[in-house]
Amino acid sequence: MHNHRRLAVLLLVFATTVPLMALPLQDLIAQALSKSTSMQDLEYSKQKTLLTIGLNQVEDELGIAIAATNIEAEYDATTNAYKLSAGSAQAGGLQATFTLPNDEKTTIIVSTGSMSTNLTTGTSYINPALGVSHTLTYGYTADNQKSLLNRQTEVLALSTYESSKLSFTTNLYSQIASVLENEKSIKQTEKELADLKTSLEQNLSLKLIRKESLVYQAQEQTIKMKEATLTNLQATRELLLRQFTLLAGFAWEGVEDIAQPNLSFASNPSGNSSVSLKALDLDLAKEELALKKAEFTNKSLVLNGGVSSLVSSSATDALSVSASATLQAKNFSAKAGLSGTYTYSTNDFSPSLSVSGSWNNNPTLASDALTLQKLENEVLIANLAYQTALNEYLQNAAALESNIAAWNMTHALQRQSMEYNLALLKQQQTLFEKGLATKADVDDAAFTVEMDAYTLASTLLDGLKLENQIRTLQI
C-alpha cells in the first residue's frame, strides 16, 4: 500500500511538471552517449588497445624457413654436357630450418648439402644432412613480463573507459539538475512576483494604502527587484540550455521517468582496478628482480648434433657425424665435442674429440649487487604503493557507505513530506468544493506539490550520481 501511494505521488507530480516532449532519463543518457564525440574517441581508443593486446597474446607457431644457395649451371667440356649444381663441399644446397615454438630454442635443420646433376648423362649425387640444436636452462626460466604488461594495459584501458563513461553521465546528471533547479527558481519567483502584484492591487482597491505613501513605494521597489531576479534567472536558463546542448549533443526538451537509484554496495576486500594496477606493478617488479637474478645465476646447456653424407663423382663416399655440448654461465663457459667420419670404401672410422673452456673473475660483481639491491628496493616501493592503494579504497568505501546512508535518510524524509503535501492538496480541494477554503489556498497547495517534483528530481539525480560513485569504486 505504501509503494502504491508513493507511485501515485510520483505520477501526479511528474504529470504536472514535465513538458509533453520530455525524454525518459534513460533514453536521454543513451542518446547523449551515442552523440558524444569524446565517448566515441574513448570507444575507438579502447578497441585499439584491446586489438593490440590480442596481437601481443598470439602464441608462437612452428617456424619454417626454406633457403637455396650457390645454385649454378656450368658447361663441362670433357663430357660435352651441362651440369646443374647447388651448394659446395662446406655448405649450401637446399635447406629447410624448423624452429619449434618452445622455450628451449629447439631448431632442426634438414639440408640436401652439396648436390649436382649431369643434364646429359643423368649422373647425380646428393649429400643430405640433418642438424639439431636444443638448449636446457637451469634456474628461473619463466618470463611473465609480457603477460603481466598485457594484463596491466587491458585493466587500464577498460577502467579508463568505464570511469570516463561514468564521469560523463555524472556531469550530465549535474547539468540536468542545474536546469531543473533553475526552472524551479523561475517558477517560484514568478509566483512570488504574481503574489506581490496581486497583494498590491488588492490593497489599492481596498484603499488600505495610497500610491503616494512610502508603503506603496516600498512594495513597488520589491516588485522591481523580484522582476530583476526573474530576468537574471531567465538569462541563466539560456546559458544552462546552451551548456546542456554542448554536453549532450542535442537540445533540451525536458526529462521524465527519473529512476530510483540502486545504492546497494559492499566493499571488496581485494579492492578495485586501481588496486589491481598497483598489484600488477608489484608483480612486474618481482618479475624483473627474478629475471635479473636468473641472468646472474642461471646456467644453460646447449646440445648440438648432426649427421651428413659425403658423396661426389670424384670423392670417396663417407658419412660424417657430430655432437657437442656447451655449458654456459655468467663467468665461465665449457664445451666438449665429438665428431667422426666413416669411409665406406676403406671401412675406416676417424673419431675426433675436442674440449674448450673459458673463465673470468666477473669484474662487474659489485655493480651486479647494486643492481639487485635497486630492484629489491623497487619491489618494496611497489608493495608499499599497493598497500596504500588498498587502504585508500577501503577508506573511500567507508565514506561512500556513510553517503549512501545520508541519502537514504534525506530521500525518506522528503518522501514523507511529499505525501503530506499531496494529502494537504486533496484536503484543500475538498474544502474548496464545500466553500470552506479559497481558490488561493488550493493554488498554494498545488504549487507546493509542483515544487516537490523539482526537489524530488534533484534528490533522485543526486542518488544517481551516488550510484555512479559506487560503480566507479567497483571498477
Short mmCIF file of C-alpha atoms in Angstrom, two decimals:
data_model
loop_
_atom_site.label_atom_id
_atom_site.label_comp_id
_atom_site.label_asym_id
_atom_site.label_seq_id
_atom_site.Cartn_x
_atom_site.Cartn_y
_atom_site.Cartn_z
CA MET A 1 0.00 0.00 0.00
CA HIS A 2 2.85 2.34 0.86
CA ASN A 3 4.53 1.70 -2.54
CA HIS A 4 1.25 2.27 -4.38
CA ARG A 5 0.73 5.57 -2.58
CA ARG A 6 4.29 6.68 -3.36
CA LEU A 7 3.78 5.76 -7.01
CA ALA A 8 0.62 7.87 -7.07
CA VAL A 9 2.62 10.80 -5.70
CA LEU A 10 5.28 10.44 -8.38
CA LEU A 11 2.77 10.12 -11.21
CA LEU A 12 0.86 13.19 -10.12
CA VAL A 13 3.97 15.26 -9.58
CA PHE A 14 5.62 14.43 -12.89
CA ALA A 15 2.37 14.79 -14.82
CA THR A 16 2.12 18.40 -13.68
CA THR A 17 5.72 19.44 -14.34
CA VAL A 18 7.39 17.72 -17.33
CA PRO A 19 6.92 19.01 -20.90
CA LEU A 20 4.99 16.92 -23.41
CA MET A 21 8.16 16.26 -25.46
CA ALA A 22 10.28 15.28 -22.45
CA LEU A 23 12.59 12.28 -22.78
CA PRO A 24 12.87 9.48 -20.22
CA LEU A 25 16.17 9.92 -18.40
CA GLN A 26 17.49 6.55 -19.57
CA ASP A 27 16.82 7.45 -23.22
CA LEU A 28 18.34 10.89 -22.73
CA ILE A 29 21.56 9.39 -21.33
CA ALA A 30 21.77 6.77 -24.11
CA GLN A 31 21.28 9.42 -26.79
CA ALA A 32 23.95 11.65 -25.23
CA LEU A 33 26.43 8.78 -25.03
CA SER A 34 25.89 7.92 -28.70
CA LYS A 35 26.33 11.51 -29.87
CA SER A 36 29.28 12.46 -27.67
CA THR A 37 32.50 12.73 -29.72
CA SER A 38 34.59 12.29 -26.59
CA MET A 39 32.87 8.97 -25.81
CA GLN A 40 33.36 7.86 -29.43
CA ASP A 41 37.07 8.64 -29.15
CA LEU A 42 37.24 6.65 -25.92
CA GLU A 43 35.45 3.71 -27.57
CA TYR A 44 37.89 3.67 -30.52
CA SER A 45 40.85 4.01 -28.17
CA LYS A 46 39.62 1.09 -26.07
CA GLN A 47 39.11 -1.12 -29.12
CA LYS A 48 42.57 -0.22 -30.47
CA THR A 49 44.18 -1.14 -27.15
CA LEU A 50 42.31 -4.45 -26.93
CA LEU A 51 43.33 -5.34 -30.51
CA THR A 52 46.95 -4.57 -29.68
CA ILE A 53 46.75 -6.81 -26.62
CA GLY A 54 45.22 -9.55 -28.77
CA LEU A 55 48.14 -9.33 -31.19
CA ASN A 56 50.62 -9.48 -28.32
CA GLN A 57 48.94 -12.61 -26.95
CA VAL A 58 49.17 -14.58 -30.18
CA GLU A 59 51.17 -17.71 -29.46
CA ASP A 60 54.27 -18.54 -31.48
CA GLU A 61 53.79 -21.27 -34.06
CA LEU A 62 56.14 -23.61 -35.84
CA GLY A 63 58.57 -21.56 -37.89
CA ILE A 64 59.74 -22.86 -41.25
CA ALA A 65 62.40 -21.27 -43.43
CA ILE A 66 63.50 -22.53 -46.86
CA ALA A 67 66.80 -21.45 -48.43
CA ALA A 68 68.75 -22.34 -51.56
CA THR A 69 72.38 -21.29 -52.03
CA ASN A 70 75.03 -21.49 -54.71
CA ILE A 71 72.73 -22.80 -57.43
CA GLU A 72 74.51 -22.65 -60.75
CA ALA A 73 74.68 -24.29 -64.18
CA GLU A 74 78.03 -24.81 -65.93
CA TYR A 75 79.26 -26.42 -69.13
CA ASP A 76 81.68 -29.36 -68.75
CA ALA A 77 83.84 -29.57 -71.90
CA THR A 78 85.20 -33.04 -71.03
CA THR A 79 81.75 -34.58 -71.16
CA ASN A 80 80.26 -32.08 -73.57
CA ALA A 81 77.33 -31.63 -71.15
CA TYR A 82 75.77 -29.07 -68.85
CA LYS A 83 75.93 -29.71 -65.14
CA LEU A 84 73.42 -28.24 -62.62
CA SER A 85 74.80 -27.96 -59.10
CA ALA A 86 73.79 -26.46 -55.76
CA GLY A 87 75.98 -25.76 -52.74
CA SER A 88 79.60 -26.50 -52.05
CA ALA A 89 81.50 -29.01 -50.04
CA GLN A 90 81.12 -26.84 -46.95
CA ALA A 91 77.51 -25.67 -47.15
CA GLY A 92 74.68 -24.78 -49.42
CA GLY A 93 72.16 -26.64 -51.45
CA LEU A 94 68.56 -26.68 -50.45
CA GLN A 95 67.97 -26.21 -46.72
CA ALA A 96 64.88 -26.19 -44.50
CA THR A 97 65.02 -24.84 -40.95
CA PHE A 98 62.28 -25.78 -38.45
CA THR A 99 62.05 -23.70 -35.27
CA LEU A 100 59.80 -25.28 -32.65
CA PRO A 101 57.52 -22.99 -30.56
CA ASN A 102 59.02 -23.88 -27.19
CA ASP A 103 61.20 -22.21 -24.60
CA GLU A 104 64.20 -24.47 -25.33
CA LYS A 105 65.01 -22.83 -28.67
CA THR A 106 64.85 -26.19 -30.44
CA THR A 107 65.97 -25.97 -34.07
CA ILE A 108 66.03 -28.72 -36.69
CA ILE A 109 67.92 -28.18 -39.94
CA VAL A 110 67.42 -30.51 -42.92
CA SER A 111 69.67 -29.92 -45.92
CA THR A 112 70.50 -31.55 -49.21
CA GLY A 113 74.08 -30.39 -48.80
CA SER A 114 76.10 -30.04 -51.97
CA MET A 115 74.42 -31.72 -54.94
CA SER A 116 75.00 -31.99 -58.66
CA THR A 117 73.22 -33.41 -61.73
CA ASN A 118 74.63 -34.02 -65.23
CA LEU A 119 71.79 -32.98 -67.53
CA THR A 120 73.08 -35.20 -70.35
CA THR A 121 74.06 -38.44 -68.62
CA GLY A 122 71.70 -38.11 -65.71
CA THR A 123 74.52 -38.80 -63.25
CA SER A 124 73.86 -37.10 -59.92
CA TYR A 125 74.86 -37.08 -56.30
CA ILE A 126 73.49 -35.54 -53.10
CA ASN A 127 74.93 -35.03 -49.59
CA PRO A 128 71.95 -34.88 -47.23
CA ALA A 129 72.49 -33.51 -43.75
CA LEU A 130 70.48 -33.29 -40.55
CA GLY A 131 71.24 -30.99 -37.62
CA VAL A 132 69.53 -30.47 -34.25
CA SER A 133 70.07 -27.83 -31.55
CA HIS A 134 68.42 -27.76 -28.12
CA THR A 135 69.03 -25.60 -25.04
CA LEU A 136 68.46 -26.65 -21.44
CA THR A 137 68.37 -23.87 -18.85
CA TYR A 138 68.98 -24.48 -15.14
CA GLY A 139 67.38 -21.88 -12.88
CA TYR A 140 64.45 -19.48 -13.25
CA THR A 141 63.23 -19.69 -16.84
CA ALA A 142 59.69 -18.25 -16.74
CA ASP A 143 59.21 -14.79 -18.21
CA ASN A 144 55.80 -13.39 -17.25
CA GLN A 145 56.57 -9.77 -18.10
CA LYS A 146 54.71 -9.90 -21.41
CA SER A 147 51.52 -11.36 -19.93
CA LEU A 148 51.68 -9.01 -16.92
CA LEU A 149 52.14 -5.97 -19.15
CA ASN A 150 49.26 -7.10 -21.38
CA ARG A 151 47.03 -7.57 -18.35
CA GLN A 152 48.06 -4.17 -16.97
CA THR A 153 47.28 -2.49 -20.29
CA GLU A 154 43.91 -4.24 -20.51
CA VAL A 155 42.87 -3.28 -16.96
CA LEU A 156 43.96 0.31 -17.51
CA ALA A 157 42.13 0.60 -20.86
CA LEU A 158 38.86 -0.88 -19.58
CA SER A 159 38.87 1.01 -16.28
CA THR A 160 39.69 4.29 -18.02
CA TYR A 161 36.84 3.79 -20.48
CA GLU A 162 34.27 2.84 -17.82
CA SER A 163 35.39 5.63 -15.46
CA SER A 164 35.20 8.20 -18.26
CA LYS A 165 31.75 6.96 -19.21
CA LEU A 166 30.53 7.27 -15.62
CA SER A 167 32.14 10.70 -15.32
CA PHE A 168 30.32 11.80 -18.48
CA THR A 169 26.93 10.64 -17.17
CA THR A 170 27.62 12.24 -13.77
CA ASN A 171 28.34 15.57 -15.47
CA LEU A 172 25.12 15.15 -17.44
CA TYR A 173 23.16 14.48 -14.23
CA SER A 174 24.64 17.65 -12.72
CA GLN A 175 23.71 19.67 -15.81
CA ILE A 176 20.15 18.32 -15.75
CA ALA A 177 19.90 19.12 -12.03
CA SER A 178 21.06 22.69 -12.72
CA VAL A 179 18.42 23.15 -15.43
CA LEU A 180 15.67 21.78 -13.19
CA GLU A 181 16.80 23.86 -10.22
CA ASN A 182 16.73 26.93 -12.47
CA GLU A 183 13.22 26.05 -13.65
CA LYS A 184 12.13 25.67 -10.03
CA SER A 185 13.61 29.06 -9.11
CA ILE A 186 11.90 30.71 -12.10
CA LYS A 187 8.52 29.29 -11.15
CA GLN A 188 8.99 30.25 -7.51
CA THR A 189 9.98 33.78 -8.49
CA GLU A 190 7.08 34.08 -10.95
CA LYS A 191 4.64 33.03 -8.22
CA GLU A 192 6.17 35.40 -5.67
CA LEU A 193 6.00 38.21 -8.25
CA ALA A 194 2.38 37.43 -9.05
CA ASP A 195 1.51 37.33 -5.33
CA LEU A 196 3.21 40.69 -4.76
CA LYS A 197 1.32 42.31 -7.64
CA THR A 198 -1.99 40.81 -6.51
CA SER A 199 -1.45 41.96 -2.96
CA LEU A 200 -0.60 45.49 -4.11
CA GLU A 201 -3.67 45.68 -6.35
CA GLN A 202 -5.93 44.43 -3.55
CA ASN A 203 -4.51 46.93 -1.06
CA LEU A 204 -5.06 49.75 -3.54
CA SER A 205 -8.59 48.66 -4.36
CA LEU A 206 -9.43 48.37 -0.67
CA LYS A 207 -7.76 51.73 -0.10
CA LEU A 208 -5.52 50.26 2.55
CA ILE A 209 -2.58 52.15 1.03
CA ARG A 210 -2.17 55.14 -1.29
CA LYS A 211 0.15 55.48 -4.26
CA GLU A 212 1.76 58.49 -2.65
CA SER A 213 2.65 56.57 0.51
CA LEU A 214 6.04 55.14 1.40
CA VAL A 215 4.46 51.69 1.87
CA TYR A 216 3.32 51.70 -1.77
CA GLN A 217 6.77 52.77 -2.97
CA ALA A 218 8.41 50.04 -0.86
CA GLN A 219 6.14 47.37 -2.37
CA GLU A 220 6.78 48.63 -5.89
CA GLN A 221 10.52 48.50 -5.21
CA THR A 222 10.15 44.92 -4.00
CA ILE A 223 8.29 44.06 -7.23
CA LYS A 224 11.03 45.63 -9.38
CA MET A 225 13.71 43.70 -7.52
CA LYS A 226 11.74 40.49 -7.99
CA GLU A 227 11.41 41.26 -11.72
CA ALA A 228 15.18 41.79 -11.94
CA THR A 229 15.73 38.46 -10.20
CA LEU A 230 13.39 36.79 -12.71
CA THR A 231 15.28 38.36 -15.62
CA ASN A 232 18.59 37.07 -14.27
CA LEU A 233 17.15 33.59 -13.79
CA GLN A 234 15.85 33.53 -17.37
CA ALA A 235 19.26 34.65 -18.67
CA THR A 236 20.87 31.90 -16.60
CA ARG A 237 18.44 29.42 -18.13
CA GLU A 238 19.59 30.32 -21.64
CA LEU A 239 23.19 29.71 -20.59
CA LEU A 240 22.33 26.39 -18.93
CA LEU A 241 20.46 25.21 -22.02
CA ARG A 242 23.44 26.05 -24.23
CA GLN A 243 25.74 24.19 -21.87
CA PHE A 244 23.42 21.18 -21.95
CA THR A 245 23.40 21.17 -25.76
CA LEU A 246 27.20 21.29 -25.88
CA LEU A 247 27.50 18.44 -23.38
CA ALA A 248 24.69 16.17 -24.61
CA GLY A 249 24.85 16.94 -28.33
CA PHE A 250 21.15 17.86 -28.65
CA ALA A 251 18.73 20.49 -27.35
CA TRP A 252 16.95 20.27 -24.02
CA GLU A 253 13.37 19.04 -24.26
CA GLY A 254 12.77 18.13 -20.65
CA VAL A 255 13.21 14.91 -18.71
CA GLU A 256 10.89 12.39 -17.13
CA ASP A 257 10.95 8.93 -15.55
CA ILE A 258 13.98 9.57 -13.35
CA ALA A 259 14.61 6.12 -11.93
CA GLN A 260 15.17 5.24 -8.32
CA PRO A 261 18.97 4.74 -7.91
CA ASN A 262 20.39 1.38 -6.97
CA LEU A 263 22.60 2.11 -3.97
CA SER A 264 23.39 -1.44 -2.88
CA PHE A 265 27.10 -1.62 -2.13
CA ALA A 266 29.54 -3.96 -0.42
CA SER A 267 33.25 -3.24 -0.31
CA ASN A 268 35.61 -5.74 -1.94
CA PRO A 269 38.49 -6.85 0.31
CA SER A 270 40.69 -7.10 -2.81
CA GLY A 271 39.91 -3.54 -3.89
CA ASN A 272 39.16 -2.34 -7.40
CA SER A 273 41.05 -1.75 -10.65
CA SER A 274 43.24 0.94 -9.09
CA VAL A 275 44.38 -1.58 -6.51
CA SER A 276 44.75 -4.25 -9.22
CA LEU A 277 47.04 -1.97 -11.22
CA LYS A 278 49.25 -1.47 -8.16
CA ALA A 279 49.24 -5.24 -7.62
CA LEU A 280 50.36 -5.73 -11.22
CA ASP A 281 53.11 -3.13 -10.68
CA LEU A 282 54.25 -5.21 -7.71
CA ASP A 283 54.18 -8.43 -9.77
CA LEU A 284 56.19 -6.74 -12.53
CA ALA A 285 58.78 -5.51 -10.02
CA LYS A 286 59.08 -9.03 -8.58
CA GLU A 287 59.35 -10.50 -12.08
CA GLU A 288 62.08 -8.05 -13.09
CA LEU A 289 64.02 -8.92 -9.93
CA ALA A 290 63.65 -12.66 -10.58
CA LEU A 291 64.80 -12.29 -14.20
CA LYS A 292 67.83 -10.22 -13.18
CA LYS A 293 68.78 -12.83 -10.56
CA ALA A 294 68.39 -15.53 -13.21
CA GLU A 295 70.65 -13.54 -15.53
CA PHE A 296 73.38 -13.69 -12.88
CA THR A 297 72.87 -17.26 -11.66
CA ASN A 298 71.28 -19.33 -14.44
CA LYS A 299 73.28 -21.91 -16.38
CA SER A 300 72.42 -23.17 -19.85
CA LEU A 301 73.42 -26.37 -21.63
CA VAL A 302 73.33 -26.13 -25.42
CA LEU A 303 73.18 -29.51 -27.18
CA ASN A 304 74.02 -29.79 -30.88
CA GLY A 305 74.11 -32.84 -33.08
CA GLY A 306 74.12 -33.72 -36.76
CA VAL A 307 74.75 -36.26 -39.43
CA SER A 308 75.67 -35.75 -43.07
CA SER A 309 76.69 -37.78 -46.10
CA LEU A 310 79.69 -37.07 -48.32
CA VAL A 311 79.14 -38.26 -51.88
CA SER A 312 80.59 -36.91 -55.14
CA SER A 313 81.57 -38.08 -58.57
CA SER A 314 85.29 -38.00 -57.72
CA ALA A 315 85.49 -38.47 -53.94
CA THR A 316 85.11 -41.48 -51.68
CA ASP A 317 81.68 -41.90 -50.18
CA ALA A 318 81.63 -41.18 -46.43
CA LEU A 319 79.33 -40.45 -43.53
CA SER A 320 80.07 -37.71 -41.01
CA VAL A 321 78.50 -37.43 -37.55
CA SER A 322 78.98 -34.83 -34.82
CA ALA A 323 77.71 -33.98 -31.33
CA SER A 324 78.60 -31.25 -28.88
CA ALA A 325 77.52 -29.83 -25.53
CA THR A 326 78.21 -26.30 -24.28
CA LEU A 327 77.70 -25.31 -20.63
CA GLN A 328 77.45 -21.55 -20.17
CA ALA A 329 77.18 -19.30 -17.12
CA LYS A 330 77.85 -15.65 -16.41
CA ASN A 331 81.56 -16.12 -15.62
CA PHE A 332 82.53 -19.36 -17.38
CA SER A 333 81.92 -21.45 -20.48
CA ALA A 334 82.87 -25.09 -21.17
CA LYS A 335 82.42 -27.06 -24.39
CA ALA A 336 83.00 -30.67 -25.35
CA GLY A 337 82.54 -32.04 -28.84
CA LEU A 338 82.76 -35.42 -30.54
CA SER A 339 82.83 -35.95 -34.27
CA GLY A 340 83.80 -38.67 -36.66
CA THR A 341 83.89 -39.73 -40.30
CA TYR A 342 83.19 -43.21 -41.58
CA THR A 343 84.52 -44.06 -45.06
CA TYR A 344 82.59 -46.81 -46.84
CA SER A 345 85.32 -47.84 -49.28
CA THR A 346 88.02 -48.41 -46.62
CA ASN A 347 85.71 -49.28 -43.75
CA ASP A 348 87.57 -46.73 -41.60
CA PHE A 349 86.19 -44.54 -38.83
CA SER A 350 88.10 -41.43 -37.78
CA PRO A 351 86.89 -40.02 -34.46
CA SER A 352 87.80 -36.62 -33.07
CA LEU A 353 87.31 -35.21 -29.57
CA SER A 354 87.58 -31.53 -28.64
CA VAL A 355 87.35 -29.73 -25.30
CA SER A 356 87.47 -25.99 -24.67
CA GLY A 357 86.55 -23.55 -21.95
CA SER A 358 86.90 -20.04 -20.58
CA TRP A 359 86.58 -18.26 -17.23
CA ASN A 360 86.58 -14.70 -15.97
CA ASN A 361 86.64 -13.28 -12.46
CA ASN A 362 83.35 -11.36 -13.02
CA PRO A 363 84.63 -7.79 -12.60
CA THR A 364 81.02 -6.48 -12.54
CA LEU A 365 80.19 -8.31 -9.31
CA ALA A 366 79.88 -5.07 -7.32
CA SER A 367 77.63 -3.39 -9.90
CA ASP A 368 75.51 -6.55 -10.14
CA ALA A 369 74.94 -6.49 -6.39
CA LEU A 370 73.91 -2.83 -6.54
CA THR A 371 71.55 -3.59 -9.43
CA LEU A 372 69.88 -6.36 -7.43
CA GLN A 373 69.60 -4.10 -4.39
CA LYS A 374 67.97 -1.41 -6.54
CA LEU A 375 65.42 -3.90 -7.90
CA GLU A 376 64.70 -5.21 -4.38
CA ASN A 377 64.01 -1.63 -3.26
CA GLU A 378 61.64 -1.20 -6.21
CA VAL A 379 59.76 -4.30 -5.05
CA LEU A 380 59.42 -2.78 -1.56
CA ILE A 381 58.23 0.54 -3.03
CA ALA A 382 55.71 -1.25 -5.27
CA ASN A 383 54.42 -3.23 -2.28
CA LEU A 384 54.02 -0.01 -0.26
CA ALA A 385 52.12 1.61 -3.17
CA TYR A 386 49.85 -1.44 -3.34
CA GLN A 387 49.08 -1.32 0.38
CA THR A 388 48.43 2.44 0.17
CA ALA A 389 46.02 1.96 -2.75
CA LEU A 390 44.16 -0.78 -0.87
CA ASN A 391 43.85 1.39 2.25
CA GLU A 392 42.58 4.33 0.16
CA TYR A 393 39.98 2.06 -1.43
CA LEU A 394 38.75 0.84 1.96
CA GLN A 395 38.58 4.44 3.26
CA ASN A 396 36.64 5.56 0.18
CA ALA A 397 34.31 2.59 0.59
CA ALA A 398 33.59 3.56 4.21
CA ALA A 399 32.92 7.19 3.21
CA LEU A 400 30.65 6.02 0.41
CA GLU A 401 28.62 3.86 2.79
CA SER A 402 28.12 6.92 5.00
CA ASN A 403 26.96 9.00 2.00
CA ILE A 404 24.53 6.25 0.99
CA ALA A 405 23.00 6.21 4.47
CA ALA A 406 22.67 10.01 4.42
CA TRP A 407 20.95 9.97 1.01
CA ASN A 408 18.52 7.25 2.11
CA MET A 409 17.57 9.35 5.12
CA THR A 410 17.09 12.50 3.03
CA HIS A 411 15.00 10.64 0.46
CA ALA A 412 12.82 9.03 3.12
CA LEU A 413 12.11 12.36 4.83
CA GLN A 414 11.38 14.02 1.51
CA ARG A 415 9.00 11.24 0.53
CA GLN A 416 7.09 11.72 3.75
CA SER A 417 6.92 15.48 3.14
CA MET A 418 5.64 14.94 -0.41
CA GLU A 419 2.93 12.58 0.76
CA TYR A 420 1.84 15.10 3.41
CA ASN A 421 1.75 17.94 0.87
CA LEU A 422 -0.27 15.81 -1.54
CA ALA A 423 -2.75 14.92 1.22
CA LEU A 424 -2.98 18.62 2.11
CA LEU A 425 -3.76 19.45 -1.53
CA LYS A 426 -6.55 16.89 -1.61
CA GLN A 427 -7.91 18.30 1.65
CA GLN A 428 -7.87 21.88 0.31
CA GLN A 429 -9.67 20.75 -2.84
CA THR A 430 -12.36 19.07 -0.72
CA LEU A 431 -12.73 22.13 1.49
CA PHE A 432 -12.90 24.39 -1.57
CA GLU A 433 -15.73 22.28 -3.01
CA LYS A 434 -17.60 22.76 0.28
CA GLY A 435 -16.89 26.51 0.36
CA LEU A 436 -14.57 26.23 3.35
CA ALA A 437 -11.34 27.19 1.52
CA THR A 438 -10.38 29.75 -1.08
CA LYS A 439 -9.04 29.21 -4.59
CA ALA A 440 -5.77 30.74 -3.42
CA ASP A 441 -5.46 28.03 -0.74
CA VAL A 442 -5.86 25.34 -3.39
CA ASP A 443 -3.38 27.04 -5.75
CA ASP A 444 -0.80 27.38 -2.99
CA ALA A 445 -1.10 23.72 -2.07
CA ALA A 446 -0.87 22.68 -5.74
CA PHE A 447 2.20 24.87 -6.21
CA THR A 448 3.88 23.23 -3.21
CA VAL A 449 3.27 19.80 -4.77
CA GLU A 450 4.70 21.06 -8.07
CA MET A 451 7.83 22.34 -6.31
CA ASP A 452 8.15 18.98 -4.58
CA ALA A 453 8.53 17.43 -8.02
CA TYR A 454 11.64 19.50 -8.70
CA THR A 455 13.05 18.72 -5.27
CA LEU A 456 12.42 15.01 -5.84
CA ALA A 457 14.09 15.14 -9.27
CA SER A 458 17.18 16.79 -7.77
CA THR A 459 17.30 14.21 -4.99
CA LEU A 460 16.98 11.33 -7.44
CA LEU A 461 19.73 12.82 -9.64
CA ASP A 462 21.95 13.12 -6.57
CA GLY A 463 21.21 9.46 -5.91
CA LEU A 464 22.13 8.52 -9.47
CA LYS A 465 25.40 10.41 -9.10
CA LEU A 466 25.97 8.47 -5.91
CA GLU A 467 25.22 5.27 -7.83
CA ASN A 468 27.91 6.27 -10.33
CA GLN A 469 30.34 6.74 -7.44
CA ILE A 470 29.55 3.18 -6.35
CA ARG A 471 30.13 1.84 -9.85
CA THR A 472 33.34 3.85 -10.17
CA LEU A 473 34.64 2.38 -6.93
CA GLN A 474 33.73 -1.10 -8.17
CA ILE A 475 35.60 -0.79 -11.48
#
